[in-house]
Short mmCIF file of C-alpha atoms in Angstrom, two decimals:
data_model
loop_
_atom_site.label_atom_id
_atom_site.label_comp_id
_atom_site.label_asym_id
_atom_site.label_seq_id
_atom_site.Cartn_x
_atom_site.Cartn_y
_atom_site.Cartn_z
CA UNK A 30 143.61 42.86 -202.32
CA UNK A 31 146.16 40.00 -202.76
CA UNK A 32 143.26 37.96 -203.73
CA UNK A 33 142.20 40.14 -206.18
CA UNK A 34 145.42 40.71 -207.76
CA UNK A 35 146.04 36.59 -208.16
CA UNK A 36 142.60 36.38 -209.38
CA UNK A 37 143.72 39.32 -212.23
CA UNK A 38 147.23 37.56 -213.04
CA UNK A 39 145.62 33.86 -213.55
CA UNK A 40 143.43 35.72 -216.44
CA UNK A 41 145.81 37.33 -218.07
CA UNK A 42 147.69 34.29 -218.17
CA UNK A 43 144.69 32.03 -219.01
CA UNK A 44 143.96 34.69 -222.07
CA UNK A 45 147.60 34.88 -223.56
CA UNK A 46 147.34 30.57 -222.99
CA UNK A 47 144.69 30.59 -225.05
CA UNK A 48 146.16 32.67 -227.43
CA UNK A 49 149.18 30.22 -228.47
CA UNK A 50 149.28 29.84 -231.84
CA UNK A 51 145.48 31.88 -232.73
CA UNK A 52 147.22 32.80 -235.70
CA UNK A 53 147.93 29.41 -237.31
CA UNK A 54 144.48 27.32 -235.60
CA UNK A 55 142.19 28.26 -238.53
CA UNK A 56 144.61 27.07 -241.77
CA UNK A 57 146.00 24.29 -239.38
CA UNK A 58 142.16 22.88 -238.69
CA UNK A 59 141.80 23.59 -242.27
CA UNK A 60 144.20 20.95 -243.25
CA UNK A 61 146.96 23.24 -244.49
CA UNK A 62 150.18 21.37 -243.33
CA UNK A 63 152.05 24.72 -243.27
CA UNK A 64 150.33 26.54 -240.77
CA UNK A 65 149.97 22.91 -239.05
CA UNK A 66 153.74 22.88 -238.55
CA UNK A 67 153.93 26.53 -237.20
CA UNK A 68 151.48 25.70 -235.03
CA UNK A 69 153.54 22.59 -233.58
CA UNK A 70 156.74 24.82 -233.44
CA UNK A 71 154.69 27.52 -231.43
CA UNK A 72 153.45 24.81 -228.99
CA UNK A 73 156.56 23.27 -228.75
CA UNK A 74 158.27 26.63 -228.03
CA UNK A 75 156.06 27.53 -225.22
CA UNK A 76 156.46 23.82 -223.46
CA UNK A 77 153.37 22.06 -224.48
CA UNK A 78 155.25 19.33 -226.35
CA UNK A 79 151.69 17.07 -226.34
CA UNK A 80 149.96 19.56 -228.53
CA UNK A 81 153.06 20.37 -230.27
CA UNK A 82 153.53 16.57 -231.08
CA UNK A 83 149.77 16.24 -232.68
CA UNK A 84 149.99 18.93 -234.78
CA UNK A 85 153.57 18.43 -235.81
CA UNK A 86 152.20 14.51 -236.57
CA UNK A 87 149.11 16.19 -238.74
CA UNK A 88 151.44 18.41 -241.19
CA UNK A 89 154.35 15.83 -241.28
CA UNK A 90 151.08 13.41 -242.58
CA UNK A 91 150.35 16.17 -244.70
CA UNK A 92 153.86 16.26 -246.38
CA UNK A 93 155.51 19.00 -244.08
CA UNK A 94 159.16 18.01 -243.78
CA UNK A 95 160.10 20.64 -241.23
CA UNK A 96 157.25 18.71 -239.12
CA UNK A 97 159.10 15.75 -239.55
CA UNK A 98 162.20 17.25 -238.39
CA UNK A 99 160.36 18.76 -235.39
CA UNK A 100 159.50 15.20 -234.46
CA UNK A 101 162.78 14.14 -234.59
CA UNK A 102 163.83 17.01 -232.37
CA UNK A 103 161.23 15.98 -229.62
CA UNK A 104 162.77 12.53 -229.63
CA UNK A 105 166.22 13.55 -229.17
CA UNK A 106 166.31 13.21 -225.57
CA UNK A 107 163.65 10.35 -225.54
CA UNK A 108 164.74 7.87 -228.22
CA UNK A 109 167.83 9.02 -230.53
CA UNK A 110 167.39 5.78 -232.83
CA UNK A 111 164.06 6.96 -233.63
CA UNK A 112 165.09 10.68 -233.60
CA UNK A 113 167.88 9.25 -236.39
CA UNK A 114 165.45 7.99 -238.68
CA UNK A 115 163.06 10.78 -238.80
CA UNK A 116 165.45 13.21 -239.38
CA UNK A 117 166.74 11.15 -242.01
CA UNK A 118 163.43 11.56 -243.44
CA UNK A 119 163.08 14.96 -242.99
CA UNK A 120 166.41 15.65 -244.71
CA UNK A 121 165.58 13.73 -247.84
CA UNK A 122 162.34 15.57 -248.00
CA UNK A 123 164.67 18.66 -247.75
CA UNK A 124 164.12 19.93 -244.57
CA UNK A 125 167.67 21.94 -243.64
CA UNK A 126 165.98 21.56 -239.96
CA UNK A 127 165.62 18.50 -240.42
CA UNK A 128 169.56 18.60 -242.06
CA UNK A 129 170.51 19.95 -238.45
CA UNK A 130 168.47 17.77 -236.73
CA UNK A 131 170.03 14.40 -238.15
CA UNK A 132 173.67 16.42 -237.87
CA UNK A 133 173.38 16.73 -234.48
CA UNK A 134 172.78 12.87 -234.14
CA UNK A 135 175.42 11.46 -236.32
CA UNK A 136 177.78 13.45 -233.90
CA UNK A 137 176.76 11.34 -230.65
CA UNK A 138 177.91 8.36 -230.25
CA UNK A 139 174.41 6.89 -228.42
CA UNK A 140 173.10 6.53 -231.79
CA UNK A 141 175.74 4.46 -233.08
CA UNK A 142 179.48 5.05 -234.67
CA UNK A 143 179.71 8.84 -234.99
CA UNK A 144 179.50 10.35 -238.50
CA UNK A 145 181.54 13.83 -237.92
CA UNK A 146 182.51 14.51 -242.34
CA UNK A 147 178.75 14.18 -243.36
CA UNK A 148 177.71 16.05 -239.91
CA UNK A 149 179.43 19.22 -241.00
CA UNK A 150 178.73 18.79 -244.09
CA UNK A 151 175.00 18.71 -243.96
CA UNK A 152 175.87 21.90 -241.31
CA UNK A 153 177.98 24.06 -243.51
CA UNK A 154 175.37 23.72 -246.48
CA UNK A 155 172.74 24.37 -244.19
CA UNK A 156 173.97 27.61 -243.41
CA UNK A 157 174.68 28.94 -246.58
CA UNK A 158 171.36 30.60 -246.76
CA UNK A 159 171.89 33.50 -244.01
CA UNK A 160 168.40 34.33 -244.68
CA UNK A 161 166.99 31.12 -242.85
CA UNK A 162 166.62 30.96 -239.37
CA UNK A 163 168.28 27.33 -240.09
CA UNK A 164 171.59 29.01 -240.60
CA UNK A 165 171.50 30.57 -237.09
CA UNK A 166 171.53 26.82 -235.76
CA UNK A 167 173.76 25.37 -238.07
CA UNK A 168 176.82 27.81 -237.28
CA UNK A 169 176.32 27.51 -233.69
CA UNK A 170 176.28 23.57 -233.77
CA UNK A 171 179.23 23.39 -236.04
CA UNK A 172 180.85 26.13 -233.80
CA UNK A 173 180.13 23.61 -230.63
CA UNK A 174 181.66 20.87 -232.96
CA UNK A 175 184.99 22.38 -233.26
CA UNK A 176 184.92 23.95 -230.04
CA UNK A 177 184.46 20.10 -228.30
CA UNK A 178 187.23 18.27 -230.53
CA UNK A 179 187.09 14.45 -229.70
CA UNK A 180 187.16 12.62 -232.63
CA UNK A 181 187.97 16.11 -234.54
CA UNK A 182 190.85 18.72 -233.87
CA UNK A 183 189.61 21.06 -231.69
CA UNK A 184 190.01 24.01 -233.15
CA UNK A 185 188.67 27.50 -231.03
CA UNK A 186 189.27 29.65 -233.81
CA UNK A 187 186.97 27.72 -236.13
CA UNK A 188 184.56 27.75 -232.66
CA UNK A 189 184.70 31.67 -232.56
CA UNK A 190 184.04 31.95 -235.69
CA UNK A 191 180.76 30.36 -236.12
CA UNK A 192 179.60 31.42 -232.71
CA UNK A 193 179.97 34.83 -233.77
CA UNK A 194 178.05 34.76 -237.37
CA UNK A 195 175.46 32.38 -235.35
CA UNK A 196 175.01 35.36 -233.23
CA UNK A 197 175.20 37.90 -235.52
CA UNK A 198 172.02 36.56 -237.45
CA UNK A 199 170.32 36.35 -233.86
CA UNK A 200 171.67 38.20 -230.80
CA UNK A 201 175.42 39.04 -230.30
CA UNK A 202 177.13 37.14 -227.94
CA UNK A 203 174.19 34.08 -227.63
CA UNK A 204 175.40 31.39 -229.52
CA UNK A 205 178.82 31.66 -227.06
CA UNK A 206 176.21 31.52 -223.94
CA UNK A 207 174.58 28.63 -225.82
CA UNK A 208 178.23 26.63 -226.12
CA UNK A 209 178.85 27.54 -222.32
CA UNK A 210 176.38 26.52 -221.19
CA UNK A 211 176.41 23.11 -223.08
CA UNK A 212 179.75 22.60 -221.87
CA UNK A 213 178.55 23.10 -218.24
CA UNK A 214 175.34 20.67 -218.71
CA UNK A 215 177.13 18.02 -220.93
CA UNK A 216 175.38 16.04 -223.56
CA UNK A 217 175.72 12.27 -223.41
CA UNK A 218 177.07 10.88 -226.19
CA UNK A 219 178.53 14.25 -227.43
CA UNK A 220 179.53 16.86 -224.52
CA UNK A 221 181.49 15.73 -221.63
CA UNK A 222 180.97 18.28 -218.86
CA UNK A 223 184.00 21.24 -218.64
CA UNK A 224 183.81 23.61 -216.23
CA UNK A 225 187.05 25.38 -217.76
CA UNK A 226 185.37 25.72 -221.47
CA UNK A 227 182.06 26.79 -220.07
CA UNK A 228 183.82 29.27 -218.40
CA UNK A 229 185.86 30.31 -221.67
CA UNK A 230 182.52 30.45 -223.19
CA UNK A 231 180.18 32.65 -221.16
CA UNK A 232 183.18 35.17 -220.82
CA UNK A 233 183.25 35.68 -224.18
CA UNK A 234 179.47 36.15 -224.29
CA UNK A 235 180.73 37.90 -221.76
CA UNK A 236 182.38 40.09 -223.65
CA UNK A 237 180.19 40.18 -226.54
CA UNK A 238 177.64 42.18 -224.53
CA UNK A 239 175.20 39.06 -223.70
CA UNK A 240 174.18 39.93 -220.10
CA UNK A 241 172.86 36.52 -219.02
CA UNK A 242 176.43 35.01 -219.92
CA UNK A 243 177.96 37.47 -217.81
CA UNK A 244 175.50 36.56 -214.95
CA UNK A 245 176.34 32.62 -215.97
CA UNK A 246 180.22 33.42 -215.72
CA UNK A 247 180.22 35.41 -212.64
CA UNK A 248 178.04 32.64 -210.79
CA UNK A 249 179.88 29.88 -212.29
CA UNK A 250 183.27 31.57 -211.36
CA UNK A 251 182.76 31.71 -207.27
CA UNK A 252 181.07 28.36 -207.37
#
């Protein structure tokens, strides 16, 4: 019976595999760029950055700037001088992903002499438009910007702020578990790890109703 059950799960699974992105593999073989970059985004979402990368490379070819920015997303972690200059390209195409994207790597200092005026500036026009899912990211990146200080006051009031209309646009009390948990993790060249603001953090999303912060802050706090 076991047997059979495995045999039913590893179906299901290969059937909703093969159903990544169904939606978008028509237009995208069809050369239309935009339904090649949602069709890189969708890969990349689900963890299959190889596919995500070729189609993402077939729209950006195509004139896609959001594809160009989701390139210089998947380099991030691999190559941030390369992740600099495609999201420099993606933000004079006029990508506001893309605008995020190359934020985000003027503020670390592994890609050279951080940048932290134009960073929030490129953020706080990219979230003007509270209709774009661009905005979401934008508020919570410039929240994590004043919440870290360094070369910037650090200013938690400015931090609360954005976290909370970040979250309102998505789900209430995320964009806090998002900042905690950055703080615990650490980015290099950006985030030094703090226990004590991760902490600050995921009680707030705490508070704000998140579950999985609370379940972050309780663990975190008998550790």
């Amino acid at each position: 019976m076991k047997y059979l059950y495995l045999l039913l799960f590893l179906f299901v699974f290969s059937l909703h595999a093969n159903d990544i992105g169904s939606q978008f593999q028509q237009q995208a073989q069809a050369g239309d760029p935009h339904a090649q970059y949602l069709l890189a985004d969708t890969y990349y979402s689900s963890g299959d950055e190889q596919k995500a990368h070729y189609w993402a490379e077939k729209a950006a070819e195509n004139g896609n700037a959001d594809a160009i920015a989701l390139l210089a997303q998947m380099s991030l972690k691999k190559n941030i001088a390369a992740a600099k200059t495609l999201a420099e390209q993606a933000s004079v195409a006029g990508s506001k992903i893309g605008d995020i994207i190359l934020a985000r790597v003027l503020v670390n200092s592994e890609a050279g002499t951080p940048d932290y005026p134009r960073a929030v500036k490129l953020l706080e026009n990219a979230a003007q438009n509270i209709e774009s899912d661009a905005a979401v990211d934008a508020q919570m990146l410039l929240g994590l910007i004043y919440a870290n200080g360094g070369p910037m006051p650090e200013d938690d009031v400015k931090a609360a702020w954005y976290f909370k209309r970040s979250s309102t646009l998505s789900r209430t009390g995320y964009a806090e578990y998002w900042a905690g948990m950055m703080f615990l993790q650490g980015e290099k060249g950006f985030i030094t790890p703090n226990k004590q603001k991760a902490l600050q953090w995921l009680n707030l999303s705490c508070m704000e109703g998140f579950d999985t912060g609370c379940e972050e802050f309780d663990r975190l706090s008998y550790e």
